Coordinates of C-alpha atoms in Angstrom, one line a residue:
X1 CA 6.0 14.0 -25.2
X2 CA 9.3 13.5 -24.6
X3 CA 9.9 10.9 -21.8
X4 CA 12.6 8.6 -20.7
X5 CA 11.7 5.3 -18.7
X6 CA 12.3 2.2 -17.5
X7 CA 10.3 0.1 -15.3
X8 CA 11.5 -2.8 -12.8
X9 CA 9.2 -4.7 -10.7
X10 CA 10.5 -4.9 -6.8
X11 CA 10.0 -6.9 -3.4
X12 CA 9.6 -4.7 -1.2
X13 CA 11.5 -4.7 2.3
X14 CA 12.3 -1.7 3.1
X15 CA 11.1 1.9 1.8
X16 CA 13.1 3.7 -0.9
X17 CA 13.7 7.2 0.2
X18 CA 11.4 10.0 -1.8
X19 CA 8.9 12.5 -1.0
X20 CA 5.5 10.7 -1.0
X21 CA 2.8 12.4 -3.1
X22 CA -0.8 12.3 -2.5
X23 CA -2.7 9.7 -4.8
X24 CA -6.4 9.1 -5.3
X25 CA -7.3 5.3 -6.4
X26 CA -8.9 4.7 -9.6
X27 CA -10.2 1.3 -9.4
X28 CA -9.3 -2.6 -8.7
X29 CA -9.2 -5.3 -5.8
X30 CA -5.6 -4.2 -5.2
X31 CA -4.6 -1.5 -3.3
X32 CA -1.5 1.1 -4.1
X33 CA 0.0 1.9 -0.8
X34 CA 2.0 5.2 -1.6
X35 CA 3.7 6.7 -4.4
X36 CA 7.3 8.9 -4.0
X37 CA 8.7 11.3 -6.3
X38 CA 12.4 9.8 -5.4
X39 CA 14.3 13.2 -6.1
X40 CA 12.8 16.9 -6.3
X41 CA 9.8 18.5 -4.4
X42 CA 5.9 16.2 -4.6
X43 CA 4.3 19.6 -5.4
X44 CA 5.6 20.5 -8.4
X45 CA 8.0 19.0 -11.5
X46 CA 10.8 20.9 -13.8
X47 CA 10.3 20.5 -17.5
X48 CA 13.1 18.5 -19.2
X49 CA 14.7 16.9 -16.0
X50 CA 14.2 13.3 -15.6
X51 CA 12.3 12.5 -12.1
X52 CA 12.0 8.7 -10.6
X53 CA 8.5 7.8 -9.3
X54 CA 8.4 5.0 -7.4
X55 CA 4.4 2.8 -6.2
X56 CA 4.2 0.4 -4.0
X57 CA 1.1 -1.5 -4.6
X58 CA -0.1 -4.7 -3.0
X59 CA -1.7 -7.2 -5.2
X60 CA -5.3 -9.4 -3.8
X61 CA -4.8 -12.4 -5.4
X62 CA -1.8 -14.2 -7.5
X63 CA -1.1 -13.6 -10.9
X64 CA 1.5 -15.3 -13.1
X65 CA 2.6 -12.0 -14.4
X66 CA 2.2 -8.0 -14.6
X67 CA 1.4 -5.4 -16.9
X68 CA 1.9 -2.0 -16.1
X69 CA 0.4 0.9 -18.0
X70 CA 1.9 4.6 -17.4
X71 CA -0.4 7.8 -19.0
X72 CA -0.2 11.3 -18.8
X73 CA -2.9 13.3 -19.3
X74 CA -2.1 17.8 -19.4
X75 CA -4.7 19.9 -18.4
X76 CA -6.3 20.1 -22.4
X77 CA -7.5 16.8 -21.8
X78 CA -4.3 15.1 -23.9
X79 CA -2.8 11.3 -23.0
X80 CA 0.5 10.2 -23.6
X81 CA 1.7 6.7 -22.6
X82 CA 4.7 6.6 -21.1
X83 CA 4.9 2.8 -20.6
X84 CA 2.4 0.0 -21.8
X85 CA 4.3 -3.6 -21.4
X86 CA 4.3 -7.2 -19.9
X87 CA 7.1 -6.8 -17.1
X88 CA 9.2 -10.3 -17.6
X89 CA 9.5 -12.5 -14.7
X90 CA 6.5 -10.6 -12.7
X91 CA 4.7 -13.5 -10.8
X92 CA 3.0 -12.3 -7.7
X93 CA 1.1 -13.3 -4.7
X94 CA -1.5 -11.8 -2.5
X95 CA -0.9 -9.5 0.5
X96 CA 3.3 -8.7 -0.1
X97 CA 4.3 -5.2 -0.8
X98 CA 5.5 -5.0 -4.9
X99 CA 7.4 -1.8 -6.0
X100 CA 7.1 -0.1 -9.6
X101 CA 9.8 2.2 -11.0
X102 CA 9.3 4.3 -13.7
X103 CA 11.6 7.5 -15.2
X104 CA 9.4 10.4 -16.3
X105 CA 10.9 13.2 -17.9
X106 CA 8.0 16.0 -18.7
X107 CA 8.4 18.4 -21.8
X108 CA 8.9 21.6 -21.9
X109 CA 5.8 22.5 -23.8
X110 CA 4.2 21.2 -20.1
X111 CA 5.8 24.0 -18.4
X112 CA 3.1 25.7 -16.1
X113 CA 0.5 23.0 -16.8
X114 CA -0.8 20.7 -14.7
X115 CA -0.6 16.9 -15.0
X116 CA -2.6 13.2 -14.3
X117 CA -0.1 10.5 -13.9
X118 CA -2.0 7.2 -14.1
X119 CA -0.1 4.3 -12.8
X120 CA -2.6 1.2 -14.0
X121 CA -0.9 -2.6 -12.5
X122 CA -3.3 -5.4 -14.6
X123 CA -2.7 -8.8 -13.8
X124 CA -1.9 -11.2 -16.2
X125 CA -3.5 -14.6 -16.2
X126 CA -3.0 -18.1 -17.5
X127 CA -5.9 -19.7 -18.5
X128 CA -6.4 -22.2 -15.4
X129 CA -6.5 -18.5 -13.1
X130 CA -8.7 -16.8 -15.4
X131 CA -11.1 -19.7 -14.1
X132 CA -10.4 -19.2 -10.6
X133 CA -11.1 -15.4 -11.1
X134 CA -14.1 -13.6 -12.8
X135 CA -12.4 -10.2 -12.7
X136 CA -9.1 -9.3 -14.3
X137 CA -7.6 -7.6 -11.1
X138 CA -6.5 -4.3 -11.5
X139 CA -4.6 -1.5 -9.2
X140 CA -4.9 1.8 -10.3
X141 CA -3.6 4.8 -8.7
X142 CA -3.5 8.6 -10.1
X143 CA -1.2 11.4 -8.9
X144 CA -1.4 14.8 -9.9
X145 CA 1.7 17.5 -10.1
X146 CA 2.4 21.2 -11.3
X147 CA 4.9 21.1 -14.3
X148 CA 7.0 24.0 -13.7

């Protein structure tokens, strides 16, 4: 798949303009609190044109850092990562609005499919948190759009 992206980590104060998408939750303590497809129509995507997607998650607990894992998954049941790293600088702290951004540029063999985007926010831990926490935290938040 053929996908451009970048990712930055955000505080959140005010709400980036966007069309917000439905989302269903796929697991964690967190909690994403909407996602927005910054330019184009929610419903549906254009093969080859690169589209921003914007979450706002907020975390439960503090974490010294993020990792962010981005997945497609087409309607034959195939996955493509579109990002899997260890944002720099990430820290966090319960209960304040974070922001991910991410570029997603579908491909043309997509074209009248539909897509799974799985937005997945782990937690990363030092070892003095891992013994504060039992569970590696996780936010996970899926949104599914018509390639067109």
């Amino acid at each position: 798949m053929n996908s451009a992206i970048f990712l930055a980590l955000f505080f959140c104060i005010t709400l980036s303009a966007g069309e917000v998408v439905q989302h269903s939750s796929c697991g964690g303590l967190g909690q994403f609190n909407q996602v927005r497809i910054v330019e184009g129509s929610a419903g549906s995507l254009t093969a080859g044109r690169q589209y921003t997607i914007e979450a706002d998650f907020t975390t439960h607990h503090a974490a010294s850092g993020l990792e962010v894992n981005v997945v497609v998954k087409d309607s034959n049941g195939k996955v493509a990562t579109i990002f899997d790293e260890e944002l720099p600088n990430s820290a966090v702290v319960p209960e304040i609005p974070y922001t991910v951004r991410f570029y997603y540029t579908p491909a043309a063999h997509l074209a009248g499919t539909n897509v799974a985007i799985k937005i997945q926010v782990e937690h990363v831990h030092t070892a003095e948190e891992w013994e504060d926490h039992e569970e590696h935290d996780e936010d996970c938040a899926i949104v599914n759009v018509k390639i067109v």
